[in-house]
XYZ file of C-alpha atoms in Angstrom:
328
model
C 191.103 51.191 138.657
C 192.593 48.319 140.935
C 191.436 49.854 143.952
C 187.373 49.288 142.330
C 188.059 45.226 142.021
C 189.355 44.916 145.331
C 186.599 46.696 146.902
C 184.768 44.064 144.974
C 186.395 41.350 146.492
C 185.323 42.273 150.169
C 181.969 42.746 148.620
C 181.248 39.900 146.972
C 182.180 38.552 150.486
C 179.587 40.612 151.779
C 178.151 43.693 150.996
C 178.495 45.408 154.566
C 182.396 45.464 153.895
C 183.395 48.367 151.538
C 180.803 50.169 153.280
C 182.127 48.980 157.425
C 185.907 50.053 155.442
C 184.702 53.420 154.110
C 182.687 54.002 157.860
C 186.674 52.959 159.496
C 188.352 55.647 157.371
C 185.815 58.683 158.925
C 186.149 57.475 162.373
C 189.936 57.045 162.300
C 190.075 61.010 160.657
C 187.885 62.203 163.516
C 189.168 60.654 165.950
C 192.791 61.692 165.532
C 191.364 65.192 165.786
C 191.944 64.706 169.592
C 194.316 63.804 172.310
C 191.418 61.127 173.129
C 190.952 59.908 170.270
C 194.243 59.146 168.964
C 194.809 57.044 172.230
C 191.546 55.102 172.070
C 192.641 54.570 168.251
C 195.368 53.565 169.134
C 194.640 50.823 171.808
C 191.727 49.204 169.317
C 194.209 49.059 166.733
C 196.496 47.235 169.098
C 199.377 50.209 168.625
C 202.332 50.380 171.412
C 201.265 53.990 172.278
C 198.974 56.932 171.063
C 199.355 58.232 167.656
C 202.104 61.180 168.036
C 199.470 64.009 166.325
C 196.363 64.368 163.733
C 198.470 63.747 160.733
C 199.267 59.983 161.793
C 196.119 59.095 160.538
C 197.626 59.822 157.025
C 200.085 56.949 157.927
C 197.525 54.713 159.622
C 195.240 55.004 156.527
C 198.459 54.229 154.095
C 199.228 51.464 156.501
C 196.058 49.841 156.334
C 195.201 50.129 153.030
C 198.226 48.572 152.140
C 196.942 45.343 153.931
C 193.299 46.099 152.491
C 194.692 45.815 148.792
C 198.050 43.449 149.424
C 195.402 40.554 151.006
C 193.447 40.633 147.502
C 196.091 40.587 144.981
C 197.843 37.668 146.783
C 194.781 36.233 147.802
C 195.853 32.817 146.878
C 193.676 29.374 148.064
C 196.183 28.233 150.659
C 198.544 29.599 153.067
C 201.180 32.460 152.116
C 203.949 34.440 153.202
C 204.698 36.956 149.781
C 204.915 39.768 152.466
C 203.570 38.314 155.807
C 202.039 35.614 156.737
C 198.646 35.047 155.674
C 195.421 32.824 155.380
C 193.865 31.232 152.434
C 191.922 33.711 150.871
C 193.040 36.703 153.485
C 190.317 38.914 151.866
C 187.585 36.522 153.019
C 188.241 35.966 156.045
C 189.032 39.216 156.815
C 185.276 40.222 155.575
C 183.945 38.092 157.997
C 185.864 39.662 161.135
C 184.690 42.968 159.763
C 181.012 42.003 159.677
C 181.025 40.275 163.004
C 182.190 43.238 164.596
C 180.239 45.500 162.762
C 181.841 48.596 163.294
C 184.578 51.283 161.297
C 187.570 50.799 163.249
C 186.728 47.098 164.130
C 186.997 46.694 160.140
C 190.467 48.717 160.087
C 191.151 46.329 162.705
C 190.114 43.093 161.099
C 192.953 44.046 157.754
C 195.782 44.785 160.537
C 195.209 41.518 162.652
C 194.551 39.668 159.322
C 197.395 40.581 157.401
C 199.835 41.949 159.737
C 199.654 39.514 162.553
C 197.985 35.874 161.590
C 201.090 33.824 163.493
C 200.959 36.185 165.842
C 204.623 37.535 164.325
C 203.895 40.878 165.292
C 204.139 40.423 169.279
C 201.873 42.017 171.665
C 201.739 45.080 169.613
C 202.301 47.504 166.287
C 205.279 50.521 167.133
C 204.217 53.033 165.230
C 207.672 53.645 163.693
C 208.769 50.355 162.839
C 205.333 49.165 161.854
C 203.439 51.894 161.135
C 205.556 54.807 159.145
C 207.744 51.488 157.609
C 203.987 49.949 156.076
C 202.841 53.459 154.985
C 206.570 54.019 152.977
C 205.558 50.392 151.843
C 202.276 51.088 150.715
C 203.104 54.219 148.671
C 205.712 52.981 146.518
C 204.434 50.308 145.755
C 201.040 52.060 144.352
C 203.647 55.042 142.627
C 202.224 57.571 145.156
C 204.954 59.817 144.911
C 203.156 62.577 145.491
C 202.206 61.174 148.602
C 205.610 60.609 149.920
C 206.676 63.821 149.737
C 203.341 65.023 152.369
C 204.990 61.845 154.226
C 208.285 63.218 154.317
C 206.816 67.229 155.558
C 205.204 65.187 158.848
C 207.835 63.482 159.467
C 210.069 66.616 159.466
C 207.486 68.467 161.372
C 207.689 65.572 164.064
C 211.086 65.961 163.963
C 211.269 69.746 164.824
C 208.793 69.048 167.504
C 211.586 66.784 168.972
C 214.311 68.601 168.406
C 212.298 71.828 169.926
C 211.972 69.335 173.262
C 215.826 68.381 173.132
C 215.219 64.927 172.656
C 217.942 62.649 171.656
C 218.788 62.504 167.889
C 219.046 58.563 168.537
C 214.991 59.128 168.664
C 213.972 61.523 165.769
C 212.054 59.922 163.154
C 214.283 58.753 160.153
C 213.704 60.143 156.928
C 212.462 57.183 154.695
C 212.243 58.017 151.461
C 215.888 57.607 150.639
C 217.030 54.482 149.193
C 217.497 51.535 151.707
C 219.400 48.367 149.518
C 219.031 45.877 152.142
C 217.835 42.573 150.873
C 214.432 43.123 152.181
C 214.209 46.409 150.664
C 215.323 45.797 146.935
C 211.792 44.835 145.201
C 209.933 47.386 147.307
C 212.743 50.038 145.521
C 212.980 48.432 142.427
C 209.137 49.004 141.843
C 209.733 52.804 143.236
C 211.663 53.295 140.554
C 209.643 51.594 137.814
C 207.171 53.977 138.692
C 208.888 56.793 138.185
C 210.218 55.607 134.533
C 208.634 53.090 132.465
C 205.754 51.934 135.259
C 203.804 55.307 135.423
C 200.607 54.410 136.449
C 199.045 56.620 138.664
C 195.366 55.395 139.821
C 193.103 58.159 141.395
C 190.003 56.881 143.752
C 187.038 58.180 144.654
C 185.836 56.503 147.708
C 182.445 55.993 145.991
C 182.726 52.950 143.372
C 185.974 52.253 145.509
C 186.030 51.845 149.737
C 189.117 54.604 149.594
C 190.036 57.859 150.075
C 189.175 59.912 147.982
C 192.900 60.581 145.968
C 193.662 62.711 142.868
C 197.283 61.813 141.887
C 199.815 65.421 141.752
C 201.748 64.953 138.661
C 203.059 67.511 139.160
C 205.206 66.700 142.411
C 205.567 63.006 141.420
C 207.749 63.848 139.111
C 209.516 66.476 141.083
C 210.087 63.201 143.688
C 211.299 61.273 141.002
C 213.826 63.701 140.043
C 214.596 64.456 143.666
C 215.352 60.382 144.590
C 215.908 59.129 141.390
C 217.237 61.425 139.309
C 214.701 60.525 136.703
C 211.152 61.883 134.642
C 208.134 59.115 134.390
C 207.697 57.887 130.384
C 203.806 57.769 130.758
C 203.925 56.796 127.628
C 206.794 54.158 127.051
C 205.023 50.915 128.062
C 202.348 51.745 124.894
C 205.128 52.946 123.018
C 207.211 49.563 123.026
C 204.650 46.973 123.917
C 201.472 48.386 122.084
C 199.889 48.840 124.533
C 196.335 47.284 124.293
C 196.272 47.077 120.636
C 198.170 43.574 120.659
C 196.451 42.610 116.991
C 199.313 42.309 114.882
C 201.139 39.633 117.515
C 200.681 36.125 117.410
C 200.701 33.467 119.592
C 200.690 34.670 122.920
C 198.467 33.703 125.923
C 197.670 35.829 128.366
C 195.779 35.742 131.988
C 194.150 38.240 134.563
C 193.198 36.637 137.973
C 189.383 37.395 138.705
C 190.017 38.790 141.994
C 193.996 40.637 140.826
C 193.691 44.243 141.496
C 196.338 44.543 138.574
C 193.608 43.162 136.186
C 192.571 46.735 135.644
C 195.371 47.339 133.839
C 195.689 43.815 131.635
C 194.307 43.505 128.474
C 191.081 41.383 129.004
C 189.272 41.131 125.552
C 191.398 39.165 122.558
C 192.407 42.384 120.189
C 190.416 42.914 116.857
C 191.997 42.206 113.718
C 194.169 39.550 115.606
C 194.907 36.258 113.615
C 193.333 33.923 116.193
C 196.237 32.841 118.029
C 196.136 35.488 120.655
C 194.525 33.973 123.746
C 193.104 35.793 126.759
C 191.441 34.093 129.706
C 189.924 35.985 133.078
C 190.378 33.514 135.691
C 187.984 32.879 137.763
C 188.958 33.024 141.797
C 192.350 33.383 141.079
C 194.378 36.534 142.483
C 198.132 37.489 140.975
C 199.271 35.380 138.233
C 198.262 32.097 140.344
C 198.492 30.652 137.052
C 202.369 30.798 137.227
C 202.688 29.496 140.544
C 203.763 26.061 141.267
C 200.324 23.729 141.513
C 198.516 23.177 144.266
C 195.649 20.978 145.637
C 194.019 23.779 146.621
C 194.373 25.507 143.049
C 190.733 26.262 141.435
C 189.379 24.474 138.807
C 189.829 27.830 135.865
C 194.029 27.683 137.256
C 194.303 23.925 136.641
C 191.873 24.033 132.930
C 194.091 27.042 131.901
C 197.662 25.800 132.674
C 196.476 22.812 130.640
C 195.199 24.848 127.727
C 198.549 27.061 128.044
C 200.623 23.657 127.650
C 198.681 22.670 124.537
C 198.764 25.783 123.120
C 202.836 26.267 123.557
C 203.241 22.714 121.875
C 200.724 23.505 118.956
C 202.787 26.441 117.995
C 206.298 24.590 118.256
C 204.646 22.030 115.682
C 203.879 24.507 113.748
C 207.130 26.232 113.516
C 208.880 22.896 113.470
C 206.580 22.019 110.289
C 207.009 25.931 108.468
C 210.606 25.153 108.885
């Protein structure tokens, strides 16, 4: 599963990580148990005000993990800004603020200063509406939790009756965020939604032991009733095998195909050339390189395995034109 290689990231970074992760996940639970501890959670993860009740630490933990997992599959050598703003290597460095801290939340904390704020872009601090509930929606379509979203959309309603109940203003209830939102900023984030719920199905459970998650057994069961509900459409689970072949791949020829070392998505790539293949299938693991660096424009800072493979994918391309060009 993707979420087992990027726990291996952070730990080939250092060993104290998944485990300083894993410790952060407990103490946020517990504390949001309390009036006290949602506040103090609050204030060390820089938040504009106590979490609202003991269910935001669903959203916290969505939140976070989505800069936890985002940081390693665009973990790229230099500087980038696919989502936010980030370092070189995002993953690394936020290891290192985790283990000089040295404690749970401080390692929550490292991922949300890391990823959400490295220029400083997110001011002097998160709102837990804007930033918050908008990174959790973020982080659970994106990994096809579907099942997920509709839990997200019952607290949100049930913060919304305990509004309502106080006669606040409608101009402050919680929106509800699952529909479909086609500003430009929104469209890949909903395009991949609704991959997942047709020809993307790929739900990945953890288990918070060979992965630094929660624990998470994926509902099929109400991920398609989401679908259906938003949609208007059933997951294929089987339609990428169906039409691609899945990992059986032996009776093409002449393709070339990459998994970064440190991609999450390698879980799901096909990472061995196929048996009974006719030796022009080519598959290379890259080798500190996150998502399809290989396809990115060069770099100084690109490793040596992304600079030998682009070269080998060159040669290859213009050995099989000459050898078309010669059949015919």
């Amino acid at each position: 599963p993707s979420s087992r290689i990027a726990t291996e990231v952070y730990g080939n970074v250092s060993s104290f990580c998944p485990e300083l992760v894993r410790r952060g996940w407990t103490d946020l639970y517990r504390a949001a148990s309390t009036e006290d501890g949602r506040a103090r959670v609050a204030s060390e993860l820089s938040l504009c005000g106590p979490l609202p009740d003991t269910e935001a630490a669903e959203d916290v933990h969505d939140w976070v993990s989505d800069a936890l997992e985002t940081m390693v599959q665009y973990g790229y050598p230099y500087e980038t800004a696919v989502y936010e703003p980030v370092p070189a290597y995002p993953a690394e460095v936020t290891c290192l603020k985790m283990v000089a801290d040295g404690t749970g939340i401080g390692a929550l904390r490292a991922a949300v200063e890391v990823f959400y704020n490295h220029t400083g872009q997110a001011g002097e601090c998160f709102d837990f509406e804007d930033d918050v509930m908008r990174g959790s929606l973020v982080h659970l379509r994106r990994r096809g939790r579907s099942d997920l979203l509709l839990q997200r959309d019952g607290r949100i309603q049930r913060r919304r009756n305990k509004i309502t109940s106080t006669r606040i203003e409608e101009s402050t209830i919680w929106r509800r965020d699952t529909t479909v939102d086609l500003r430009d900023e929104e469209v890949t984030d909903n395009a991949w939604s609704y991959q997942t719920c047709t020809e993307a199905y790929q739900p990945m459970p953890t288990d918070g032991i060979t992965d630094f998650e929660v624990p998470y057994i994926p509902n099929a069961t109400k991920i398609y009733a989401w679908c259906k509900d938003v949609w208007n459409v059933e997951p294929r689970p089987d339609w990428e095998e169906s039409h691609f072949m899945g990992g059986d791949i032996s009776s093409g020829s002449n393709i070339f195909l990459t998994n970064g070392q440190l991609d999450p998505w390698r879980a799901s790539g096909i990472q061995s050339v196929p048996r009974g293949s006719d030796g022009t299938i080519i598959v290379k693991t890259l080798e500190g390189a996150a998502h399809h660096l290989d396809l990115r424009a060069s770099n100084l800072l690109d490793p040596p395995s992304v600079i030998k493979t682009r070269q080998e994918q060159k040669a290859a391309i213009r050995r099989w034109i000459n050898e078309w060009a010669d059949i015919h």
